CSV table of C-alpha atoms in Angstrom, one decimal:
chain,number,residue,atom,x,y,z
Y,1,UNK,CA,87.8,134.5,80.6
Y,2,UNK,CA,87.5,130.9,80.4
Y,3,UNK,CA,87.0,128.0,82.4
Y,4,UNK,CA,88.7,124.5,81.4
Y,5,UNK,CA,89.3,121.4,83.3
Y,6,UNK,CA,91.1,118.1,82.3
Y,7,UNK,CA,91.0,114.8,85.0
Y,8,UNK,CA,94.0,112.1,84.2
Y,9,UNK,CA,91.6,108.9,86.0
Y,10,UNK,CA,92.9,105.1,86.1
Y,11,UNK,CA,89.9,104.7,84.2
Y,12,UNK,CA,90.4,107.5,81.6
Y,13,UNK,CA,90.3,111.2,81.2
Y,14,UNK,CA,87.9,113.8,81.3
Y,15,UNK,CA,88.2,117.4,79.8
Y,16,UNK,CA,85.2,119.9,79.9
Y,17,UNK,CA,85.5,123.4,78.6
Y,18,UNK,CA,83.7,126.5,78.5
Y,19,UNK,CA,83.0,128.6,75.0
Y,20,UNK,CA,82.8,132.3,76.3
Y,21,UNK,CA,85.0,134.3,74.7
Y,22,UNK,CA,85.2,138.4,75.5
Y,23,UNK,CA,86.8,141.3,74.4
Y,24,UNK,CA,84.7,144.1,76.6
Y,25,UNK,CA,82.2,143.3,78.3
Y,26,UNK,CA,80.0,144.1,75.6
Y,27,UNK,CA,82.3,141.6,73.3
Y,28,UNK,CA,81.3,138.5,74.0
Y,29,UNK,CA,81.0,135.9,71.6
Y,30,UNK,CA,81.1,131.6,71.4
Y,31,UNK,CA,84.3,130.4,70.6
Y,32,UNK,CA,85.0,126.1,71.2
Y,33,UNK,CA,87.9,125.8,73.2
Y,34,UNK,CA,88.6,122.0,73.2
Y,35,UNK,CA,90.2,120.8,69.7
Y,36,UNK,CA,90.8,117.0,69.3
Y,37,UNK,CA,93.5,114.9,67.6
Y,38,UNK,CA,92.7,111.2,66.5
Y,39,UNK,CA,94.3,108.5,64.9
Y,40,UNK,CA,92.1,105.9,65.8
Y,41,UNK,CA,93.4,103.2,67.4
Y,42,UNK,CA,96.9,104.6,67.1
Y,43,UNK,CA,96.9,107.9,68.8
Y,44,UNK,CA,94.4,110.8,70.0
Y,45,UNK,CA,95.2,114.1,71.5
Y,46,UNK,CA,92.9,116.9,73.2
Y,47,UNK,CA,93.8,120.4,74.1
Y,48,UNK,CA,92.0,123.4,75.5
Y,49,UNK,CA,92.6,126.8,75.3
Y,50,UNK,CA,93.0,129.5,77.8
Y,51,UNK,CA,93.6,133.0,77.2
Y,52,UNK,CA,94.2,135.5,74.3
Y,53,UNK,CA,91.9,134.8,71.5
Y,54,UNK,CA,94.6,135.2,68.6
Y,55,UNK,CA,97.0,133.4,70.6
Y,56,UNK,CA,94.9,130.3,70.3
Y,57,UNK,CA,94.0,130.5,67.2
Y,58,UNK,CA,96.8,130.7,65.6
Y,59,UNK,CA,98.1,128.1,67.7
Y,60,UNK,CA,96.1,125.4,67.0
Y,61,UNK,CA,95.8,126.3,63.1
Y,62,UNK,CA,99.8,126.4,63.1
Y,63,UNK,CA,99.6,122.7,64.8
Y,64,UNK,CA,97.2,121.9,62.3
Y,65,UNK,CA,99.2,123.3,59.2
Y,66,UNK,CA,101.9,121.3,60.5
Y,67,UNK,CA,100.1,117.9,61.0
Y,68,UNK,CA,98.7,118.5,57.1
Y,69,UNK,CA,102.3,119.2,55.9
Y,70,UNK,CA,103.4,117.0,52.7
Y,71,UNK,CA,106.8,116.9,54.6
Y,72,UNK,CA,105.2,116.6,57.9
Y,73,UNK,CA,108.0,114.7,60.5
Y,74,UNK,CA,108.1,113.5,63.9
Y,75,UNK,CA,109.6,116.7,65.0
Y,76,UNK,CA,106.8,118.9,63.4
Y,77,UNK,CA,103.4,117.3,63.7
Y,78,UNK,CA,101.6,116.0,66.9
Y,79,UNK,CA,100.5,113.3,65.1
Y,80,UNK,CA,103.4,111.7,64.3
Y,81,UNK,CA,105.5,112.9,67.6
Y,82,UNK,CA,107.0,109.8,69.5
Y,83,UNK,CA,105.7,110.7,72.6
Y,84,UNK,CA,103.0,112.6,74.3
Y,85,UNK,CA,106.0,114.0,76.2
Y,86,UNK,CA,107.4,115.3,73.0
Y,87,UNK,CA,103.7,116.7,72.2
Y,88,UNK,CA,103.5,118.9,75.0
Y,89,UNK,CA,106.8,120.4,74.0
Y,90,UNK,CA,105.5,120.9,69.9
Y,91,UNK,CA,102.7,122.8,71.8
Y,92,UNK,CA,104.7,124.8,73.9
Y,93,UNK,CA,107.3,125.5,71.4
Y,94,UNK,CA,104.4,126.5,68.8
Y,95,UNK,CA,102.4,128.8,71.6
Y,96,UNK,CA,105.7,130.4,72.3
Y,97,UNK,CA,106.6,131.3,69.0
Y,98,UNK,CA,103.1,132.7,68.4
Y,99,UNK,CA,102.4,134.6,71.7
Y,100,UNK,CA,106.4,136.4,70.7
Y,101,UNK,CA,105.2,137.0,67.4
Y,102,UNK,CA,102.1,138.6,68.3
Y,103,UNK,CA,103.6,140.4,71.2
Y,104,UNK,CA,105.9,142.0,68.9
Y,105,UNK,CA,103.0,143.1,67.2
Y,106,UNK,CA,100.9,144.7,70.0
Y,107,UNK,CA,104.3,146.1,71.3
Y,108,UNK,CA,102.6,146.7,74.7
Y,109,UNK,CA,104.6,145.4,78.3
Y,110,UNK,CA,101.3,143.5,79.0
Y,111,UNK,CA,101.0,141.2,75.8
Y,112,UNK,CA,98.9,138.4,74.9
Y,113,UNK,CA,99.5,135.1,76.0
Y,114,UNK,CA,97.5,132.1,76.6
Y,115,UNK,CA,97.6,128.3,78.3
Y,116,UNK,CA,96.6,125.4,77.0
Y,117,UNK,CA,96.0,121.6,78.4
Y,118,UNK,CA,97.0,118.9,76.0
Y,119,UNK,CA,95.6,115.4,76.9
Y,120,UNK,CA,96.5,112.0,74.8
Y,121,UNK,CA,97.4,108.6,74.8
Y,122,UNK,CA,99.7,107.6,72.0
Y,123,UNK,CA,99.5,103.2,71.1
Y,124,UNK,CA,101.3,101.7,73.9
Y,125,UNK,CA,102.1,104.4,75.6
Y,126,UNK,CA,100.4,105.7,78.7
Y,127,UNK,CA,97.6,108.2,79.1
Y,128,UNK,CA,99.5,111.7,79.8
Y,129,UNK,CA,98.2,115.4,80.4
Y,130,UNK,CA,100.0,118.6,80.4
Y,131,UNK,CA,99.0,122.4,81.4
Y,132,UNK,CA,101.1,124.5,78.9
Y,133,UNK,CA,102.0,127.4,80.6
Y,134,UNK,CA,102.3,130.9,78.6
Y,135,UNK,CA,105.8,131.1,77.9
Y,136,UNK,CA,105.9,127.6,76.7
Y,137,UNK,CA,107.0,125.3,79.5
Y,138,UNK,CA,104.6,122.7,81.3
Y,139,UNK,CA,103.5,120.6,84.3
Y,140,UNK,CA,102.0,116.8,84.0
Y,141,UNK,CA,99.1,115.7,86.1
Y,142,UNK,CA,100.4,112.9,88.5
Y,143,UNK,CA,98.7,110.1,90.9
Y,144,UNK,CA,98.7,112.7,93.7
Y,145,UNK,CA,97.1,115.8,91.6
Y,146,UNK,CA,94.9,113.8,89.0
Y,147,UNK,CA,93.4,117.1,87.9
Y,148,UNK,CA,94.9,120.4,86.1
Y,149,UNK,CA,92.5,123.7,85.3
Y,150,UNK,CA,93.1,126.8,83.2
Y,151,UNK,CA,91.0,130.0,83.0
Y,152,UNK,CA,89.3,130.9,86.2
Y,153,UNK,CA,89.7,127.8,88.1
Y,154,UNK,CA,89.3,129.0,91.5
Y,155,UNK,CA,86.0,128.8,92.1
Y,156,UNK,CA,85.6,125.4,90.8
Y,157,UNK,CA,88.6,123.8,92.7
Y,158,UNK,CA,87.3,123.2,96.0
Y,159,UNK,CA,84.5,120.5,94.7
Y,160,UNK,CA,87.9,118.8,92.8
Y,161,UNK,CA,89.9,118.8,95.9
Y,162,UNK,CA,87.2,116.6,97.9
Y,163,UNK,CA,85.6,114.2,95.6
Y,164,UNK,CA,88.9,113.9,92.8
Y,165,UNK,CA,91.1,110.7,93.2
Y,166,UNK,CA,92.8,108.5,90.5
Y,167,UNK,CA,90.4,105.5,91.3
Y,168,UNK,CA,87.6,108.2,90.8
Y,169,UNK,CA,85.4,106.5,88.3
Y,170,UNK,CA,84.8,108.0,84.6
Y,171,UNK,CA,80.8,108.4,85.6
Y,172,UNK,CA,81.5,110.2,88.7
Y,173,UNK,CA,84.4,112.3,87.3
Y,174,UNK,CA,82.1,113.8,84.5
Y,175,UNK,CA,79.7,114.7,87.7
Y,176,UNK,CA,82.6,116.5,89.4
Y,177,UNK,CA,83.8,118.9,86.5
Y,178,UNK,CA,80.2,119.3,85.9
Y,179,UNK,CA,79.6,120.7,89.0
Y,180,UNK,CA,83.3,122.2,89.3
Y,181,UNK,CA,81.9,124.3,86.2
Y,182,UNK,CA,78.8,125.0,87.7
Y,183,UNK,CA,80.3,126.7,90.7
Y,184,UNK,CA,82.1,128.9,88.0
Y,185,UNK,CA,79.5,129.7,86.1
Y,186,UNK,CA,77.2,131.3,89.1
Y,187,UNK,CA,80.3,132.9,90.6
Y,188,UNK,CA,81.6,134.7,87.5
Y,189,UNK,CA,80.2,136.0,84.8
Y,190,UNK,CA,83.2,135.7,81.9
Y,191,UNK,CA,83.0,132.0,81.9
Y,192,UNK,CA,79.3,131.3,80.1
Y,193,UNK,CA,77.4,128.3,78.5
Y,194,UNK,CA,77.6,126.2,76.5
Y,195,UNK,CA,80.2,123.5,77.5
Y,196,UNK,CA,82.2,120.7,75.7
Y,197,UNK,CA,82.5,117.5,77.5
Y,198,UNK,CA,85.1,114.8,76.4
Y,199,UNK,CA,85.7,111.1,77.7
Y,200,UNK,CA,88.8,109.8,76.8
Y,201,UNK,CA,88.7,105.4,77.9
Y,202,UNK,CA,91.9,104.4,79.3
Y,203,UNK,CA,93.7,102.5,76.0
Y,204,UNK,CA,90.4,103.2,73.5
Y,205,UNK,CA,93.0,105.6,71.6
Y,206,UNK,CA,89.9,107.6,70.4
Y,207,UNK,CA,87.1,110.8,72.0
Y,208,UNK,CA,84.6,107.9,73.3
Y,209,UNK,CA,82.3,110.6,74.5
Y,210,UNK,CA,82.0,114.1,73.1
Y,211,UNK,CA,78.8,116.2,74.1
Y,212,UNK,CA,78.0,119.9,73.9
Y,213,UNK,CA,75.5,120.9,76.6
Y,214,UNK,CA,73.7,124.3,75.0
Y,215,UNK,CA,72.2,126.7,77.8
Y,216,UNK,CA,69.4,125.5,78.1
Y,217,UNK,CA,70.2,121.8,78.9
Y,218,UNK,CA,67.7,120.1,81.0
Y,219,UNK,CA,70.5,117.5,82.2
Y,220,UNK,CA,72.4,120.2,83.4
Y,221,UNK,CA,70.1,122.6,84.9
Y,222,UNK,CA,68.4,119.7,87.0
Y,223,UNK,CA,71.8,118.2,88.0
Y,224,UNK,CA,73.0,122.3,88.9
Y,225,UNK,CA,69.7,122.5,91.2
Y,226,UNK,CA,70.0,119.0,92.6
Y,227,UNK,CA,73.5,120.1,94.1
Y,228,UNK,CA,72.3,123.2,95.3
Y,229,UNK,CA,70.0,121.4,97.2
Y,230,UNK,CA,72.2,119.2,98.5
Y,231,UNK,CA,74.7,122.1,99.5
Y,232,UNK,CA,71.8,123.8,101.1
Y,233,UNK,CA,70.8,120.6,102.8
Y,234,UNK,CA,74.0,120.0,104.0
Y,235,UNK,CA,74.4,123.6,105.1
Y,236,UNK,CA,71.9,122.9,107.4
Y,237,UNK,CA,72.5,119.8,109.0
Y,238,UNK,CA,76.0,121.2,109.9
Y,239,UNK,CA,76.1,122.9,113.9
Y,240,UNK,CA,78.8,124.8,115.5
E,1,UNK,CA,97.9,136.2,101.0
E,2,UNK,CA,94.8,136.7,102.9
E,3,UNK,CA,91.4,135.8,102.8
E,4,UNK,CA,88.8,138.1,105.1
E,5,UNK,CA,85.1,138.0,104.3
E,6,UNK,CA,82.4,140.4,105.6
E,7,UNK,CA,78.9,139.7,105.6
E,8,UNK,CA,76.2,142.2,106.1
E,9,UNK,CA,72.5,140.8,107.1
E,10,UNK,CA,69.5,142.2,108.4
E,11,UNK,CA,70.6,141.1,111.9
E,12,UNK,CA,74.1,142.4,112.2
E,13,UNK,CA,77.6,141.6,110.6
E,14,UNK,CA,79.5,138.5,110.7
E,15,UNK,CA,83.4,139.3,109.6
E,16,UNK,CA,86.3,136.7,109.5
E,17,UNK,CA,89.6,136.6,108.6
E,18,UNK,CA,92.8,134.5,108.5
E,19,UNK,CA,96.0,135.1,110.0
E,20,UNK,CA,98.9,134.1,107.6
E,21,UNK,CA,101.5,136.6,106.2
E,22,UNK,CA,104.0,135.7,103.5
E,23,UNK,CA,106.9,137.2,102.5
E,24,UNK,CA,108.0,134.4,100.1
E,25,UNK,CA,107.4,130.9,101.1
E,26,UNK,CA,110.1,130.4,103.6
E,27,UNK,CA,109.0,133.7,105.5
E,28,UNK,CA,105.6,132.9,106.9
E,29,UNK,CA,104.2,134.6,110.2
E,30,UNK,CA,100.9,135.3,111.5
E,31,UNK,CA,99.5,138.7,111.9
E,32,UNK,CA,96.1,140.0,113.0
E,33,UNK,CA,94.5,141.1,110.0
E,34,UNK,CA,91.3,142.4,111.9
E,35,UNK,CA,91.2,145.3,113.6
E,36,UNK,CA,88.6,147.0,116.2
E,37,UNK,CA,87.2,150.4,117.1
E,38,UNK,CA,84.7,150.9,119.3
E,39,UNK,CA,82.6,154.4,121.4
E,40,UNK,CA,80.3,151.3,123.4
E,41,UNK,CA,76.6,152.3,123.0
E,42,UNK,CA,77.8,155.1,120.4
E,43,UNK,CA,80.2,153.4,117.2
E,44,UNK,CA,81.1,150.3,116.0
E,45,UNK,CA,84.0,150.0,113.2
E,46,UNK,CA,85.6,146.8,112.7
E,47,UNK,CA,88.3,146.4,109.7
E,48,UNK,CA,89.5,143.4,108.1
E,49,UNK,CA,93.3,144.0,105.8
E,50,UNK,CA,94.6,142.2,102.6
E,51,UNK,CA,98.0,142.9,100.8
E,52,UNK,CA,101.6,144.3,101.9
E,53,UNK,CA,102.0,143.9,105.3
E,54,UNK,CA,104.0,147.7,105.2
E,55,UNK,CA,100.9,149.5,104.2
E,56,UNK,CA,98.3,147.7,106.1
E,57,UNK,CA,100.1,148.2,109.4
E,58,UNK,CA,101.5,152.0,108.5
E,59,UNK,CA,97.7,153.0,107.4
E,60,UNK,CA,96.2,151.5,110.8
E,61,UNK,CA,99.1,153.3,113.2
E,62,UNK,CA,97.7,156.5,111.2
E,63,UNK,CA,94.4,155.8,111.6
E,64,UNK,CA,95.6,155.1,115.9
E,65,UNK,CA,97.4,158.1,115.8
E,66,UNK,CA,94.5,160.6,114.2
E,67,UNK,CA,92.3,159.0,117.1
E,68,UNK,CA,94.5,159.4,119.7
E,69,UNK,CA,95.6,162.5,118.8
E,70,UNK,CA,95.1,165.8,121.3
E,71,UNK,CA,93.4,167.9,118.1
E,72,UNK,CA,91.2,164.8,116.6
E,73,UNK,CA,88.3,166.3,115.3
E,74,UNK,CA,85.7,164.9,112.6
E,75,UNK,CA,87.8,165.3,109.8
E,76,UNK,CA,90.5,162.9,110.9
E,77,UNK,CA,89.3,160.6,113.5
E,78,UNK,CA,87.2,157.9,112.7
E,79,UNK,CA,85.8,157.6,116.2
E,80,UNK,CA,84.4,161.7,115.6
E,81,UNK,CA,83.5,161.1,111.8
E,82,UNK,CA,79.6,162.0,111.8
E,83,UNK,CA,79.0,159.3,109.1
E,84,UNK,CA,79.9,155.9,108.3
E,85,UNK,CA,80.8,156.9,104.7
E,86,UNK,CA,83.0,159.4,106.4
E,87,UNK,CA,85.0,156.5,107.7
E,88,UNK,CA,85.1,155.2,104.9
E,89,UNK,CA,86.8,158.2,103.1
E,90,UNK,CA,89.4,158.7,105.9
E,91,UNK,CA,90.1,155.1,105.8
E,92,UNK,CA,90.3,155.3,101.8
E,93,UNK,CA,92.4,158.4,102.2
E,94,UNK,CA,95.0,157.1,104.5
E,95,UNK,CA,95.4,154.0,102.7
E,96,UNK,CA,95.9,155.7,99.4
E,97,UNK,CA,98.7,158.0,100.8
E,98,UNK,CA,100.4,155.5,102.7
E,99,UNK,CA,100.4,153.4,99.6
E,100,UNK,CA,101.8,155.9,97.3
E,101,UNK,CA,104.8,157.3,100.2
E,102,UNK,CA,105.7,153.2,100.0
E,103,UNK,CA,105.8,153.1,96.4
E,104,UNK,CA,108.0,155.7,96.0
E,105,UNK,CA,110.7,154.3,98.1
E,106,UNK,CA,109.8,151.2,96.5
E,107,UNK,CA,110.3,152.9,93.0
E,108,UNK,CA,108.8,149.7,91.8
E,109,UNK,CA,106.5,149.3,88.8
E,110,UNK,CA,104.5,147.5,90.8
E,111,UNK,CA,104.5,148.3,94.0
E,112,UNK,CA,102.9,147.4,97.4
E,113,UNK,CA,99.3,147.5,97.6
E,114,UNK,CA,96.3,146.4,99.7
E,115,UNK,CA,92.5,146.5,100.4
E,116,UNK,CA,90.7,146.5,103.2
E,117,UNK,CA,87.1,145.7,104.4
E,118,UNK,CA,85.3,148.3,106.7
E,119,UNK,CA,82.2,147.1,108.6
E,120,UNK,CA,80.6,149.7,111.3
E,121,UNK,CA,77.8,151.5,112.7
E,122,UNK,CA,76.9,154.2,114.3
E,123,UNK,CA,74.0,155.5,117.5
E,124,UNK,CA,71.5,156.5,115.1
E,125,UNK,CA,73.1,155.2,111.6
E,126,UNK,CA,72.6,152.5,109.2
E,127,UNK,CA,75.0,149.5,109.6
E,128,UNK,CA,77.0,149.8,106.5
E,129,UNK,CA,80.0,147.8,105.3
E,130,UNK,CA,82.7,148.9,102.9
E,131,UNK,CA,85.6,147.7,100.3
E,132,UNK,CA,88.2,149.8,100.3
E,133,UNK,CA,90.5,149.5,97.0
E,134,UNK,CA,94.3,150.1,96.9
E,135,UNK,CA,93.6,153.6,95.0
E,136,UNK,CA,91.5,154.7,98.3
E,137,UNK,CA,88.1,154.3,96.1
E,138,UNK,CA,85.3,151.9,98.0
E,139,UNK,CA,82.3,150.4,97.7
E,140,UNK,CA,79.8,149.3,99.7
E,141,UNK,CA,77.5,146.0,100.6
E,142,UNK,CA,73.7,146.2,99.8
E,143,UNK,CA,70.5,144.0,99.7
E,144,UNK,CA,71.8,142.6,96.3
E,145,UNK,CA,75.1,142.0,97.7
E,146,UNK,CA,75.2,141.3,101.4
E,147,UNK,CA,79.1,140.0,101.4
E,148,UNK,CA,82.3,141.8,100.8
E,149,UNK,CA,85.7,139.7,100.3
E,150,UNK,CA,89.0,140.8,100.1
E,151,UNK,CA,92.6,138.5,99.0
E,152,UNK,CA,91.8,135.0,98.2
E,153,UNK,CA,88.0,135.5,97.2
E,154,UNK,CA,87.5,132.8,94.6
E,155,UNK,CA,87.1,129.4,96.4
E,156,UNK,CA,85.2,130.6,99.4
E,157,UNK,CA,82.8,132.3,97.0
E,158,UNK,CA,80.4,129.6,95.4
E,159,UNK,CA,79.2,128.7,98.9
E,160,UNK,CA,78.2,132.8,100.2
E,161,UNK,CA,76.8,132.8,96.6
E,162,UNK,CA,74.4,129.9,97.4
E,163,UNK,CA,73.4,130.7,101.0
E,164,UNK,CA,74.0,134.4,102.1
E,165,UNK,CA,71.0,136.4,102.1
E,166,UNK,CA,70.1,139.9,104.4
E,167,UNK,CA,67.6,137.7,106.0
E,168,UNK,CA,70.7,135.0,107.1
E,169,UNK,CA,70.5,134.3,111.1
E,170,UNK,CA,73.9,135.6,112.5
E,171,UNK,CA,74.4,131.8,113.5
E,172,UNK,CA,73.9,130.6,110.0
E,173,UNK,CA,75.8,133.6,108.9
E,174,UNK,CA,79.0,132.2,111.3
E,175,UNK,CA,78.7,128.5,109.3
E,176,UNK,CA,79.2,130.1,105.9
E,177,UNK,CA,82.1,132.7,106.7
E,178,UNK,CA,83.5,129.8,108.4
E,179,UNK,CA,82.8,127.5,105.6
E,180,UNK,CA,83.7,129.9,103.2
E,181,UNK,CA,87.1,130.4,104.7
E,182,UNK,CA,87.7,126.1,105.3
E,183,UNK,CA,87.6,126.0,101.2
E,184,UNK,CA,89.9,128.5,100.6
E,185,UNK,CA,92.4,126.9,103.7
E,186,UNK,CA,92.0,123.6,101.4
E,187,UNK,CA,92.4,124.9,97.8
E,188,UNK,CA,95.2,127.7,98.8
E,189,UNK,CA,98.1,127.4,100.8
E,190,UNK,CA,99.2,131.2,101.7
E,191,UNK,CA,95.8,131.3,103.7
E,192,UNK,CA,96.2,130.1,107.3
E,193,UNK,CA,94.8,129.0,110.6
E,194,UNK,CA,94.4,130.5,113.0
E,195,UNK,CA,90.9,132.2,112.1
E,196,UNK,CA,89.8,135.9,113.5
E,197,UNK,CA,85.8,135.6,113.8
E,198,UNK,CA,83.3,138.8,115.0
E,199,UNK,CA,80.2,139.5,115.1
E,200,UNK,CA,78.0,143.0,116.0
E,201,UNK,CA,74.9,142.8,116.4
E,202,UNK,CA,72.8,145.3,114.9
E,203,UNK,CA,71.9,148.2,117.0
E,204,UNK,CA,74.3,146.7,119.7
E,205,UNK,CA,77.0,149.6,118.8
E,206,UNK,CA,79.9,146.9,120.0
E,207,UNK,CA,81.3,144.0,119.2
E,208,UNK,CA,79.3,141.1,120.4
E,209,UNK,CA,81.2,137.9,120.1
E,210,UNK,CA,85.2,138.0,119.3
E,211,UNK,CA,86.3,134.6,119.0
E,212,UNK,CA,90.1,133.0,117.7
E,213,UNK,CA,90.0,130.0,116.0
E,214,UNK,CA,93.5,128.2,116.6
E,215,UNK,CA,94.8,125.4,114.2
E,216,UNK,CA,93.6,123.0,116.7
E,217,UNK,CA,90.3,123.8,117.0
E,218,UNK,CA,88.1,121.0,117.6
E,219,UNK,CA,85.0,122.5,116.6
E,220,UNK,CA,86.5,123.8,113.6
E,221,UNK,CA,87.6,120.7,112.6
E,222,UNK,CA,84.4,118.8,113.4
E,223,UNK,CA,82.5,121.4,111.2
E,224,UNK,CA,85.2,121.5,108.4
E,225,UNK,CA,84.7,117.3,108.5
E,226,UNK,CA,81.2,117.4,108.9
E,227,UNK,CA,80.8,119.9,106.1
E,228,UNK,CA,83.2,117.0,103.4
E,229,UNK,CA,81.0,114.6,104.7
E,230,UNK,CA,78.1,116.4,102.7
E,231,UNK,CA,79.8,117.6,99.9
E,232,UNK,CA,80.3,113.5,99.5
E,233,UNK,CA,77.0,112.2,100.2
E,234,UNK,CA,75.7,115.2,98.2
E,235,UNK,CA,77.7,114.2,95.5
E,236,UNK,CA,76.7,110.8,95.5
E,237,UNK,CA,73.2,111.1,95.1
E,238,UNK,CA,73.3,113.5,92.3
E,239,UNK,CA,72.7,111.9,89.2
E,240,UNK,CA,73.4,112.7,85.5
């Protein structure tokens, strides 16, 4: 399974993403699931992957093939799209197509399918996000629910329901889906280390912060036991 | 949907569960989802229900009726069975059967289903504690894993990950279930107020405190407050 988490901020936008991928249990393997789409100063685009391994894949490489195109138009390529609106709907289209062709393949009632979050900012437009669902069609992140999640996001919504608002700053957002992803790592054991975290600046047009944090992270593993103590802390202050 | 969590410590066991019952959104009712059996000073069998309303209610009248029954012996009461694992079985049993009568006038591909949590003890026994799945199989709590869930485990989980040990107090045990349950009532709407809260005491062979928590509550709320307030100031003081 997988974990991902995108945050549409006043400020900016923060995506985080997990890299455990598994077929079995005795499968499992380190795939990146965030890919990232810049034209700097003009455009950039990020989107993470949920689901079906192949279905991803081939995805993005289709998205790609069509953003390298000699021929490549503002109907085929993400990077030339008008709007991030129209984005979202090149990625569903392209996931639909591939999770149809693939299902054909595998012929079974339960097929493969995947979702996606796709998070840009296009020259004078504003900064959008999308969750793309399986079969191709897709919500926005709003004012009132500034966050989306693919993958087992469960676990790690509670922490996002209290502390996530618009007017949650950049520094304090990349706290909350670091310890939204904490939760998810200690409750379930198909979502695994290591992590890509993004920072998108509100009108920068470009990844201002990209950083993989490997298992053995000191930043991380103090900030994951520095919340545990506070939880536990706060555990115990609390009467009924 | 449902969320009932049971926790088994070396002092006794703490079970709660919610009240809500869908059938779609505009069809929502409250039904006990916890149920009672007790032989004072000789059994103790408390069990908590998730999934279609039809089977959890048809597999408890059976259970009624194989108590109340003229001919109840061993083999089909749970107030005769000699073990705790005995109750299990029958309970397993029953629900498998009523599951599979219902999904053949269902004649649905997927049909009804449901899982059930089964805490109890016996004069003389072990206090043991049991997940029933919708196929009738089980399994049970240990040292490892003090706490069973059934329905809406995921949000309530990262906090009985963190703080529920055998060695618990039954007080402290009664903040996490009830903790545990205010994350899932925030992150998931088909789980609902009011609450269903017990607690048995080990050895005590009845069921000690039996409290309903109604929307209102005020010490509910004042906990459920209380308990933001640290996730915040928590949050706060973590850096990264």
């Amino acid at each position: 399974m997988t974990y991902c988490v995108g945050l549409l901020l006043n400020e900016g936008m923060v995506c985080l993403s997990d890299t455990r991928t598994n077929a079995g249990l005795d499968n499992i393997s380190t795939y990146r699931k965030m890919f990232s789409f810049e034209v700097p100063g003009e455009r950039v685009i990020l989107i993470m992957t949920a689901g079906s391994l192949s279905v991803t894949q081939t995805t993005i490489a289709r998205l790609q093939e069509a953003m390298d195109h000699d021929e490549a138009t503002p109907e085929t390529s993400i990077l030339l799209a008008p709007t991030l609106l129209k984005v979202a709907e090149l990625v569903g289209n392209t996931l639909s197509w591939v999770r149809h062709e693939i299902d054909e393949k595998l012929a079974m009632s339960q097929g493969a399918h995947a979702s996606m979050i796709v998070a840009g900012q296009r020259r004078g437009g504003a900064m959008r996000m999308f969750l793309i669902y399986p079969e191709g069609n897709f919500i926005e992140a709003t004012e009132d629910t500034p966050f989306l999640q693919i993958g087992e996001h469960k676990y790690g919504k509670p922490i996002l329901d209290r502390v996530v608002r618009p007017e949650t700053s950049l520094h304090d957002a990349q706290k909350a889906v670091l310890l939204s992803m904490d939760s998810t790592l200690r409750s379930n054991l198909s979502v695994g280390m290591p992590l890509d975290l993004a920072v998108i600046e509100k009108d920068s047009l470009r990844v201002g912060m990209r950083r993989r944090i490997e298992a053995g992270d000191e930043g991380f593993r103090a900030m994951s036991e520095a919340w545990s103590t506070a939880l536990r802390d706060g555990f115990a202050r609390i009467s009924i």
